Amino acid sequence: VSGARGSGPAGGAAATGGRLRAARSGGGAAVLPDSLRPYYPAGDLFRIETDGDRVGRLVVERGGATRAVERMAEGLSWDRLLPLLERVCGVCSVSHSAAAVRALEDLAGVQAPERGQFLRTLACELERIQSHLLWFGLLGRAAGFESLWMAAWTYRDLLCSVFERWSGSRVLPALLRVGGVSRDLQPEDVPWVRERLERLKPALGLLEGVLAEDPVFRSRTAGAGAVTERDARGWGAVGPLARASGVAADVRKDDPYFAYPWVDWNLSFREAGDVLAGAEVRWLEMRESVGIAVQCLERMRPGPVRTADPAAPAAGLGLGRVEAPRGELVHVCVSDGAETPVRYQIRGPSAANLPALEASLPGTPLEDAVVALAAADPCLGCVERIAVLDPASGGGDGRRLLGMSLARTARLRAAAAGGGGAPA
Amino acid sequence: VTWKEIEKGLLDRFAADVVARQWSNERRVVCRLRAGAIGPVAGWVAGTGQARLLAVTGSARASGETSLWYHFDFFQAPVVLSLEIRLAAGTRTAVSLSGRIPAAAWMEREAAERHGLRFEPGTDPGEGVPVGSGGGGA
């Protein structure tokens, strides 16, 4: 089934026998294979309908993968929930466990000790830096900046190595637990982590140079995929996407948790709403995250990292939200006081951002569409499911978009190398 | 605003619609409303310009009822207001908030798919959001 779906929109339809249906615009000539939901509840599907050389319409067809996790969570006892929930995302594993412990501690009335709160904050900020570096890499790939892609992911490895040393796992550190953290950071590891953070400075310098001085990068990103503040607010966008559009919202400021009230940092936002503004916001956030991480290392005092015997969640409604790298992440847990949740719900930041993306992408040149979609930072599984729908020909191929994007960057580079500077 | 002001504002305006004040503290206000009251109450919350809809949670109850929780975040205050309504067993329709809060359509869709509900008068998020229609909501 997976292979059939991966064979491209038209081939997927033929191979899987998926229902064909007329496109909702373009005279009904175009067709697209229907999703296999609910039998194959995977990921999201971006359906792009073209209007000449521009995006005519974007429709996001959501899958049900999140709900499968939710359903599984409802069958697990409290102590078995976190190992599942921190696997919702391989990039935001810490954030999902952070939102989960906030929801469960809300129900149980538990408070983690001070050192545990600092360690949680440290883990969240390390994750934010690695996620933003991942984002820069994906943007580089989508826009044809391969050196940026490689460099960003090389530096990202520094963060993964910190998690490995701290927890034994580079991707799923399993650090957060109800009432604190599972592992302390050993005293001899503190200077090692600081040294790793110090080694990030060249990455920040590199990115600053790209953002401020690379005319081709600026040409590719300035004005691309702009989301207005009106759309961002109206459609409930969150995270860097919203902050790039002038919405100064961040759960760490709006509903301070863990050790965020005890460290100094600034909220980063821009107003243009385009890909360049999103890149600038993430660069600023990484700089702030390094500062927060250093403060955590300096300010946490010796002491317990976890409450000795946290109470089990009581009957009621627990709600936990955190500022994940992609934006506000919400976990909701309904309990009747029994051993397992009655209902567990996850509202991820990508889901909150997709309506604003649907509203803002139409009109974008097709060669910028991949850049705009990558910049919105949806989960990777979502990005992989691009279908381009051309009403004239009745089909399309998502790889065509990437090819158009890379070609545009090549043209801009050639123009810049010719001495004329990058065309707007 | 503070959580006390939020709770007082709710009770002053909609006392007759509040079935139960479940619990509240400085970070959370949780109330259960009469099912038909969610539209006006959500309209008031969103209309203050100080709140936005975070999520809609649907949950089946042992009694056969369906609980719908609407979670609102208040800007500038670390408070989440959770409003619960209960739909009687067999009820298949619920009031849609999408006319007042555009983003609600996406959140209602999840509850609709999970519990077999129809939100009216609602929009179909599968059609894509109307271009240029953002703003004006919480």
Short mmCIF file of N, CA, C and O in Angstrom, two decimals, chain A residues 286-409:
data_model
loop_
_atom_site.label_atom_id
_atom_site.label_comp_id
_atom_site.label_asym_id
_atom_site.label_seq_id
_atom_site.Cartn_x
_atom_site.Cartn_y
_atom_site.Cartn_z
N MET A 286 16.90 30.85 18.13
CA MET A 286 18.03 29.98 18.47
C MET A 286 19.02 30.72 19.36
O MET A 286 19.55 30.15 20.32
N ARG A 287 19.24 31.96 19.07
CA ARG A 287 20.16 32.76 19.90
C ARG A 287 19.61 32.87 21.32
O ARG A 287 20.34 32.71 22.29
N GLU A 288 18.31 33.11 21.43
CA GLU A 288 17.70 33.18 22.76
C GLU A 288 17.76 31.83 23.46
O GLU A 288 17.97 31.75 24.67
N SER A 289 17.56 30.76 22.69
CA SER A 289 17.57 29.42 23.29
C SER A 289 18.94 29.08 23.87
O SER A 289 19.04 28.46 24.93
N VAL A 290 19.99 29.47 23.16
CA VAL A 290 21.34 29.24 23.69
C VAL A 290 21.48 29.98 25.02
O VAL A 290 21.99 29.44 26.01
N GLY A 291 20.99 31.20 25.05
CA GLY A 291 21.05 31.99 26.29
C GLY A 291 20.26 31.34 27.43
O GLY A 291 20.72 31.28 28.57
N ILE A 292 19.08 30.85 27.11
CA ILE A 292 18.27 30.18 28.14
C ILE A 292 18.98 28.93 28.65
O ILE A 292 19.04 28.66 29.85
N ALA A 293 19.54 28.16 27.72
CA ALA A 293 20.22 26.92 28.11
C ALA A 293 21.40 27.21 29.03
O ALA A 293 21.60 26.53 30.05
N VAL A 294 22.17 28.24 28.68
CA VAL A 294 23.32 28.60 29.52
C VAL A 294 22.84 29.03 30.91
O VAL A 294 23.43 28.65 31.94
N GLN A 295 21.78 29.82 30.95
CA GLN A 295 21.26 30.24 32.26
C GLN A 295 20.80 29.04 33.09
O GLN A 295 20.98 29.01 34.30
N CYS A 296 20.17 28.08 32.44
CA CYS A 296 19.73 26.88 33.17
C CYS A 296 20.95 26.18 33.79
O CYS A 296 20.91 25.76 34.96
N LEU A 297 22.00 26.04 33.00
CA LEU A 297 23.20 25.37 33.51
C LEU A 297 23.82 26.14 34.67
O LEU A 297 24.34 25.55 35.62
N GLU A 298 23.75 27.46 34.59
CA GLU A 298 24.38 28.28 35.63
C GLU A 298 23.54 28.36 36.89
O GLU A 298 24.06 28.43 38.00
N ARG A 299 22.23 28.40 36.73
CA ARG A 299 21.36 28.72 37.86
C ARG A 299 20.81 27.52 38.61
O ARG A 299 20.31 27.66 39.72
N MET A 300 20.83 26.35 38.01
CA MET A 300 20.23 25.22 38.75
C MET A 300 21.15 24.78 39.87
O MET A 300 22.36 24.68 39.69
N ARG A 301 20.53 24.57 41.01
CA ARG A 301 21.29 24.19 42.20
C ARG A 301 21.16 22.69 42.45
O ARG A 301 20.20 22.07 41.97
N PRO A 302 22.08 22.13 43.18
CA PRO A 302 21.95 20.70 43.50
C PRO A 302 20.64 20.43 44.22
O PRO A 302 20.17 21.25 45.01
N GLY A 303 20.08 19.28 43.97
CA GLY A 303 18.82 18.93 44.61
C GLY A 303 18.13 17.82 43.87
O GLY A 303 18.64 17.32 42.85
N PRO A 304 16.96 17.43 44.36
CA PRO A 304 16.24 16.35 43.68
C PRO A 304 15.76 16.80 42.30
O PRO A 304 15.50 17.98 42.08
N VAL A 305 15.66 15.85 41.41
CA VAL A 305 15.19 16.17 40.06
C VAL A 305 13.78 15.66 39.82
O VAL A 305 13.18 15.93 38.78
N ARG A 306 13.26 14.93 40.81
CA ARG A 306 11.91 14.37 40.61
C ARG A 306 11.23 14.20 41.96
O ARG A 306 11.87 13.80 42.94
N THR A 307 9.95 14.48 41.99
CA THR A 307 9.15 14.22 43.19
C THR A 307 9.19 12.73 43.51
O THR A 307 9.09 11.89 42.59
N ALA A 308 9.34 12.43 44.78
CA ALA A 308 9.57 11.03 45.17
C ALA A 308 8.47 10.09 44.71
O ALA A 308 8.72 9.08 44.08
N ASP A 309 7.24 10.43 44.99
CA ASP A 309 6.16 9.50 44.68
C ASP A 309 4.95 10.30 44.20
O ASP A 309 4.00 10.54 44.96
N PRO A 310 4.97 10.74 42.93
CA PRO A 310 3.89 11.59 42.45
C PRO A 310 2.53 10.89 42.50
O PRO A 310 2.43 9.69 42.23
N ALA A 311 1.52 11.67 42.85
CA ALA A 311 0.17 11.11 42.95
C ALA A 311 -0.35 10.74 41.56
O ALA A 311 0.08 11.30 40.55
N ALA A 312 -1.26 9.79 41.51
CA ALA A 312 -1.90 9.42 40.24
C ALA A 312 -2.90 10.50 39.86
O ALA A 312 -3.46 11.18 40.73
N PRO A 313 -3.11 10.70 38.56
CA PRO A 313 -4.09 11.70 38.13
C PRO A 313 -5.48 11.42 38.69
O PRO A 313 -5.93 10.28 38.72
N ALA A 314 -6.12 12.50 39.12
CA ALA A 314 -7.47 12.38 39.66
C ALA A 314 -8.48 12.55 38.54
O ALA A 314 -8.13 12.86 37.41
N ALA A 315 -9.74 12.37 38.85
CA ALA A 315 -10.80 12.58 37.86
C ALA A 315 -10.84 14.05 37.49
O ALA A 315 -10.66 14.93 38.33
N GLY A 316 -11.06 14.31 36.22
CA GLY A 316 -11.14 15.70 35.78
C GLY A 316 -10.57 15.89 34.39
O GLY A 316 -10.42 14.94 33.62
N LEU A 317 -10.25 17.13 34.10
CA LEU A 317 -9.75 17.50 32.79
C LEU A 317 -8.38 18.12 32.96
O LEU A 317 -8.25 19.16 33.58
N GLY A 318 -7.36 17.47 32.41
CA GLY A 318 -6.01 18.01 32.47
C GLY A 318 -5.63 18.61 31.13
O GLY A 318 -5.88 18.01 30.08
N LEU A 319 -5.05 19.79 31.16
CA LEU A 319 -4.65 20.44 29.91
C LEU A 319 -3.21 20.91 30.05
O LEU A 319 -2.87 21.62 31.01
N GLY A 320 -2.36 20.49 29.14
CA GLY A 320 -0.97 20.93 29.16
C GLY A 320 -0.60 21.53 27.83
O GLY A 320 -0.91 20.98 26.78
N ARG A 321 0.02 22.69 27.87
CA ARG A 321 0.47 23.29 26.61
C ARG A 321 1.88 23.80 26.79
O ARG A 321 2.25 24.30 27.86
N VAL A 322 2.64 23.68 25.74
CA VAL A 322 4.02 24.14 25.74
C VAL A 322 4.30 24.79 24.40
O VAL A 322 3.55 24.61 23.43
N GLU A 323 5.37 25.55 24.35
CA GLU A 323 5.81 26.14 23.08
C GLU A 323 6.81 25.18 22.45
O GLU A 323 8.00 25.20 22.78
N ALA A 324 6.31 24.32 21.60
CA ALA A 324 7.18 23.41 20.86
C ALA A 324 7.92 24.22 19.79
O ALA A 324 7.54 25.35 19.51
N PRO A 325 8.95 23.67 19.17
CA PRO A 325 9.66 24.44 18.14
C PRO A 325 8.75 24.95 17.03
O PRO A 325 8.94 26.03 16.51
N ARG A 326 7.73 24.18 16.67
CA ARG A 326 6.82 24.60 15.60
C ARG A 326 5.70 25.49 16.11
O ARG A 326 4.93 26.01 15.31
N GLY A 327 5.55 25.60 17.41
CA GLY A 327 4.50 26.44 17.97
C GLY A 327 3.78 25.75 19.11
O GLY A 327 4.21 24.70 19.61
N GLU A 328 2.68 26.34 19.47
CA GLU A 328 1.95 25.85 20.63
C GLU A 328 1.46 24.41 20.43
O GLU A 328 0.80 24.10 19.45
N LEU A 329 1.78 23.59 21.40
CA LEU A 329 1.38 22.18 21.39
C LEU A 329 0.48 21.95 22.60
O LEU A 329 0.84 22.31 23.72
N VAL A 330 -0.68 21.36 22.36
CA VAL A 330 -1.66 21.18 23.43
C VAL A 330 -1.96 19.69 23.62
O VAL A 330 -2.24 18.98 22.64
N HIS A 331 -1.88 19.22 24.84
CA HIS A 331 -2.32 17.87 25.19
C HIS A 331 -3.48 18.01 26.18
O HIS A 331 -3.40 18.79 27.13
N VAL A 332 -4.54 17.26 25.93
CA VAL A 332 -5.71 17.29 26.81
C VAL A 332 -5.98 15.86 27.27
O VAL A 332 -5.99 14.93 26.46
N CYS A 333 -6.18 15.70 28.57
CA CYS A 333 -6.42 14.38 29.12
C CYS A 333 -7.67 14.41 29.98
O CYS A 333 -7.76 15.20 30.92
N VAL A 334 -8.64 13.57 29.64
CA VAL A 334 -9.86 13.47 30.43
C VAL A 334 -9.78 12.18 31.25
O VAL A 334 -9.52 11.11 30.69
N SER A 335 -9.97 12.31 32.55
CA SER A 335 -9.87 11.14 33.43
C SER A 335 -11.13 11.01 34.28
O SER A 335 -11.71 12.01 34.71
N ASP A 336 -11.53 9.77 34.50
CA ASP A 336 -12.63 9.54 35.44
C ASP A 336 -12.09 8.96 36.75
O ASP A 336 -12.85 8.42 37.56
N GLY A 337 -10.78 9.06 36.92
CA GLY A 337 -10.16 8.57 38.15
C GLY A 337 -9.70 7.13 38.08
O GLY A 337 -9.13 6.61 39.03
N ALA A 338 -9.92 6.50 36.92
CA ALA A 338 -9.52 5.10 36.78
C ALA A 338 -8.05 5.02 36.37
O ALA A 338 -7.33 6.01 36.35
N GLU A 339 -7.62 3.82 35.99
CA GLU A 339 -6.20 3.57 35.69
C GLU A 339 -5.76 4.12 34.34
O GLU A 339 -4.56 4.26 34.09
N THR A 340 -6.70 4.37 33.46
CA THR A 340 -6.35 4.85 32.11
C THR A 340 -7.18 6.09 31.78
O THR A 340 -8.26 6.30 32.34
N PRO A 341 -6.71 6.90 30.83
CA PRO A 341 -7.49 8.08 30.44
C PRO A 341 -8.79 7.69 29.74
O PRO A 341 -8.83 6.69 29.01
N VAL A 342 -9.81 8.48 29.93
CA VAL A 342 -11.04 8.30 29.17
C VAL A 342 -10.84 8.82 27.75
O VAL A 342 -11.32 8.26 26.77
N ARG A 343 -10.11 9.91 27.66
CA ARG A 343 -9.88 10.54 26.36
C ARG A 343 -8.52 11.24 26.41
O ARG A 343 -8.20 11.90 27.41
N TYR A 344 -7.75 11.06 25.35
CA TYR A 344 -6.48 11.77 25.26
C TYR A 344 -6.44 12.46 23.91
O TYR A 344 -6.67 11.84 22.87
N GLN A 345 -6.18 13.75 23.91
CA GLN A 345 -6.19 14.51 22.67
C GLN A 345 -4.89 15.29 22.51
O GLN A 345 -4.38 15.85 23.48
N ILE A 346 -4.40 15.33 21.30
CA ILE A 346 -3.19 16.09 20.99
C ILE A 346 -3.53 17.07 19.88
O ILE A 346 -4.01 16.67 18.81
N ARG A 347 -3.31 18.35 20.13
CA ARG A 347 -3.46 19.36 19.07
C ARG A 347 -2.08 19.90 18.76
O ARG A 347 -1.54 20.71 19.52
N GLY A 348 -1.51 19.43 17.69
CA GLY A 348 -0.15 19.82 17.35
C GLY A 348 -0.10 21.16 16.65
O GLY A 348 -1.10 21.62 16.09
N PRO A 349 1.06 21.80 16.65
CA PRO A 349 1.18 23.12 16.01
C PRO A 349 0.97 23.09 14.51
O PRO A 349 0.44 24.04 13.93
N SER A 350 1.37 22.00 13.85
CA SER A 350 1.18 21.95 12.39
C SER A 350 -0.30 22.01 12.04
O SER A 350 -0.69 22.68 11.08
N ALA A 351 -1.12 21.31 12.82
CA ALA A 351 -2.56 21.34 12.56
C ALA A 351 -3.11 22.75 12.72
O ALA A 351 -4.00 23.17 11.98
N ALA A 352 -2.59 23.49 13.70
CA ALA A 352 -3.08 24.85 13.91
C ALA A 352 -2.64 25.78 12.78
O ALA A 352 -3.32 26.77 12.49
N ASN A 353 -1.52 25.47 12.15
CA ASN A 353 -0.99 26.38 11.14
C ASN A 353 -1.51 26.11 9.73
O ASN A 353 -1.40 26.97 8.86
N LEU A 354 -2.07 24.93 9.50
CA LEU A 354 -2.45 24.59 8.13
C LEU A 354 -3.57 25.47 7.56
O LEU A 354 -3.52 25.84 6.39
N PRO A 355 -4.59 25.85 8.35
CA PRO A 355 -5.62 26.72 7.75
C PRO A 355 -5.04 28.05 7.26
O PRO A 355 -5.42 28.53 6.19
N ALA A 356 -4.12 28.65 8.02
CA ALA A 356 -3.52 29.91 7.58
C ALA A 356 -2.72 29.70 6.29
O ALA A 356 -2.69 30.57 5.41
N LEU A 357 -2.13 28.53 6.18
CA LEU A 357 -1.38 28.21 4.97
C LEU A 357 -2.33 28.07 3.79
O LEU A 357 -2.05 28.55 2.69
N GLU A 358 -3.45 27.41 4.01
CA GLU A 358 -4.45 27.27 2.95
C GLU A 358 -4.92 28.64 2.47
O GLU A 358 -5.15 28.87 1.28
N ALA A 359 -5.08 29.54 3.42
CA ALA A 359 -5.60 30.86 3.07
C ALA A 359 -4.57 31.72 2.35
O ALA A 359 -4.93 32.59 1.56
N SER A 360 -3.29 31.51 2.65
CA SER A 360 -2.29 32.45 2.16
C SER A 360 -1.54 31.96 0.92
O SER A 360 -0.98 32.77 0.20
N LEU A 361 -1.52 30.68 0.68
CA LEU A 361 -0.69 30.17 -0.43
C LEU A 361 -1.22 30.50 -1.82
O LEU A 361 -0.42 30.70 -2.74
N PRO A 362 -2.54 30.55 -2.05
CA PRO A 362 -3.03 30.86 -3.39
C PRO A 362 -2.43 32.17 -3.92
O PRO A 362 -2.33 33.15 -3.19
N GLY A 363 -2.02 32.13 -5.18
CA GLY A 363 -1.39 33.29 -5.78
C GLY A 363 0.13 33.22 -5.77
O GLY A 363 0.80 33.95 -6.48
N THR A 364 0.66 32.31 -4.95
CA THR A 364 2.11 32.16 -4.89
C THR A 364 2.62 31.52 -6.18
O THR A 364 2.03 30.56 -6.67
N PRO A 365 3.71 32.06 -6.77
CA PRO A 365 4.28 31.39 -7.96
C PRO A 365 4.61 29.94 -7.63
O PRO A 365 5.08 29.64 -6.53
N LEU A 366 4.37 29.06 -8.57
CA LEU A 366 4.60 27.63 -8.31
C LEU A 366 6.04 27.35 -7.90
O LEU A 366 6.31 26.48 -7.08
N GLU A 367 6.97 28.13 -8.44
CA GLU A 367 8.38 27.87 -8.11
C GLU A 367 8.70 28.27 -6.67
O GLU A 367 9.74 27.90 -6.15
N ASP A 368 7.81 29.01 -6.04
CA ASP A 368 8.00 29.35 -4.63
C ASP A 368 7.17 28.48 -3.70
O ASP A 368 7.27 28.58 -2.48
N ALA A 369 6.30 27.65 -4.27
CA ALA A 369 5.34 26.92 -3.44
C ALA A 369 6.04 25.96 -2.48
O ALA A 369 5.69 25.87 -1.30
N VAL A 370 7.05 25.24 -2.99
CA VAL A 370 7.75 24.29 -2.12
C VAL A 370 8.46 25.03 -0.99
O VAL A 370 8.47 24.58 0.16
N VAL A 371 9.04 26.17 -1.32
CA VAL A 371 9.73 26.97 -0.29
C VAL A 371 8.72 27.42 0.78
O VAL A 371 8.98 27.32 1.98
N ALA A 372 7.56 27.89 0.33
CA ALA A 372 6.55 28.36 1.28
C ALA A 372 6.04 27.21 2.14
O ALA A 372 5.83 27.37 3.35
N LEU A 373 5.84 26.04 1.54
CA LEU A 373 5.36 24.90 2.31
C LEU A 373 6.42 24.42 3.30
O LEU A 373 6.11 24.12 4.45
N ALA A 374 7.67 24.37 2.86
CA ALA A 374 8.74 23.95 3.77
C ALA A 374 8.87 24.95 4.91
O ALA A 374 9.09 24.57 6.06
N ALA A 375 8.71 26.23 4.60
CA ALA A 375 8.86 27.26 5.62
C ALA A 375 7.75 27.21 6.65
O ALA A 375 7.94 27.65 7.78
N ALA A 376 6.59 26.69 6.26
CA ALA A 376 5.51 26.57 7.24
C ALA A 376 5.82 25.48 8.25
O ALA A 376 5.16 25.38 9.28
N ASP A 377 6.81 24.66 7.97
CA ASP A 377 7.34 23.69 8.92
C ASP A 377 6.33 22.65 9.38
O ASP A 377 6.21 22.37 10.58
N PRO A 378 5.56 22.10 8.46
CA PRO A 378 4.69 21.00 8.89
C PRO A 378 5.53 19.75 9.11
O PRO A 378 6.69 19.70 8.71
N CYS A 379 4.97 18.74 9.73
CA CYS A 379 5.72 17.51 9.93
C CYS A 379 6.17 16.96 8.58
O CYS A 379 5.49 17.10 7.57
N LEU A 380 7.31 16.30 8.60
CA LEU A 380 7.91 15.86 7.35
C LEU A 380 6.96 14.97 6.55
O LEU A 380 6.89 15.06 5.32
N GLY A 381 6.23 14.13 7.24
CA GLY A 381 5.29 13.26 6.54
C GLY A 381 4.28 14.06 5.75
O GLY A 381 3.79 13.60 4.70
N CYS A 382 3.97 15.25 6.22
CA CYS A 382 3.03 16.10 5.49
C CYS A 382 3.67 16.61 4.21
O CYS A 382 3.05 16.62 3.16
N VAL A 383 4.90 17.04 4.32
CA VAL A 383 5.58 17.61 3.16
C VAL A 383 5.72 16.58 2.05
O VAL A 383 5.61 16.89 0.86
N GLU A 384 5.94 15.35 2.43
CA GLU A 384 6.15 14.31 1.43
C GLU A 384 4.92 14.02 0.61
O GLU A 384 5.00 13.37 -0.41
N ARG A 385 3.79 14.46 1.08
CA ARG A 385 2.55 14.10 0.38
C ARG A 385 2.03 15.26 -0.45
O ARG A 385 0.87 15.63 -0.36
N ILE A 386 2.90 15.84 -1.24
CA ILE A 386 2.47 16.92 -2.12
C ILE A 386 1.93 16.34 -3.42
O ILE A 386 2.52 15.45 -3.99
N ALA A 387 0.81 16.85 -3.85
CA ALA A 387 0.30 16.51 -5.17
C ALA A 387 0.02 17.82 -5.89
O ALA A 387 -0.57 18.73 -5.33
N VAL A 388 0.48 17.93 -7.10
CA VAL A 388 0.20 19.11 -7.90
C VAL A 388 -0.91 18.77 -8.87
O VAL A 388 -0.83 17.78 -9.59
N LEU A 389 -1.94 19.55 -8.84
CA LEU A 389 -3.10 19.24 -9.67
C LEU A 389 -3.24 20.32 -10.73
O LEU A 389 -3.45 21.48 -10.41
N ASP A 390 -3.07 19.96 -11.96
CA ASP A 390 -3.14 20.91 -13.06
C ASP A 390 -4.45 20.68 -13.79
O ASP A 390 -4.61 19.66 -14.45
N PRO A 391 -5.40 21.60 -13.65
CA PRO A 391 -6.70 21.36 -14.29
C PRO A 391 -6.60 21.14 -15.79
O PRO A 391 -7.42 20.46 -16.38
N ALA A 392 -5.59 21.72 -16.41
CA ALA A 392 -5.50 21.59 -17.87
C ALA A 392 -5.13 20.17 -18.29
O ALA A 392 -5.71 19.60 -19.19
N SER A 393 -4.16 19.60 -17.58
CA SER A 393 -3.70 18.29 -17.99
C SER A 393 -4.33 17.16 -17.19
O SER A 393 -4.24 16.00 -17.56
N GLY A 394 -4.93 17.52 -16.09
CA GLY A 394 -5.57 16.50 -15.29
C GLY A 394 -4.63 15.71 -14.43
O GLY A 394 -4.93 14.63 -13.97
N GLY A 395 -3.47 16.21 -14.20
CA GLY A 395 -2.54 15.47 -13.34
C GLY A 395 -1.35 16.32 -12.98
O GLY A 395 -1.31 17.51 -13.25
N GLY A 396 -0.36 15.72 -12.40
CA GLY A 396 0.82 16.47 -12.02
C GLY A 396 1.70 15.63 -11.15
O GLY A 396 1.41 14.48 -10.85
N ASP A 397 2.80 16.19 -10.76
CA ASP A 397 3.77 15.46 -9.97
C ASP A 397 4.40 16.44 -8.99
O ASP A 397 4.89 17.50 -9.37
N GLY A 398 4.39 16.09 -7.70
CA GLY A 398 4.93 16.98 -6.68
C GLY A 398 6.38 17.30 -6.91
O GLY A 398 6.85 18.38 -6.54
N ARG A 399 7.14 16.39 -7.54
CA ARG A 399 8.57 16.65 -7.75
C ARG A 399 8.78 17.81 -8.71
O ARG A 399 9.83 18.44 -8.74
N ARG A 400 7.77 18.07 -9.52
CA ARG A 400 7.87 19.18 -10.45
C ARG A 400 8.06 20.50 -9.70
O ARG A 400 8.82 21.37 -10.11
N LEU A 401 7.38 20.62 -8.57
CA LEU A 401 7.50 21.85 -7.79
C LEU A 401 8.92 22.05 -7.31
O LEU A 401 9.47 23.15 -7.36
N LEU A 402 9.52 20.99 -6.79
CA LEU A 402 10.88 21.10 -6.29
C LEU A 402 11.82 21.46 -7.43
O LEU A 402 12.70 22.32 -7.29
N GLY A 403 11.63 20.86 -8.59
CA GLY A 403 12.46 21.18 -9.74
C GLY A 403 12.33 22.64 -10.13
O GLY A 403 13.32 23.31 -10.45
N MET A 404 11.11 23.18 -10.09
CA MET A 404 10.91 24.59 -10.43
C MET A 404 11.61 25.48 -9.42
O MET A 404 12.20 26.51 -9.78
N SER A 405 11.55 25.09 -8.15
CA SER A 405 12.18 25.90 -7.11
C SER A 405 13.70 25.92 -7.31
O SER A 405 14.33 26.98 -7.26
N LEU A 406 14.28 24.75 -7.55
CA LEU A 406 15.73 24.68 -7.72
C LEU A 406 16.16 25.47 -8.97
O LEU A 406 17.19 26.14 -8.97
N ALA A 407 15.34 25.40 -10.01
CA ALA A 407 15.68 26.12 -11.23
C ALA A 407 15.68 27.62 -11.00
O ALA A 407 16.52 28.35 -11.53
N ARG A 408 14.75 28.08 -10.19
CA ARG A 408 14.71 29.53 -9.96
C ARG A 408 15.96 29.99 -9.21
O ARG A 408 16.53 31.03 -9.51
N THR A 409 16.37 29.22 -8.20
CA THR A 409 17.58 29.58 -7.47
C THR A 409 18.78 29.58 -8.41
O THR A 409 19.63 30.48 -8.35
#
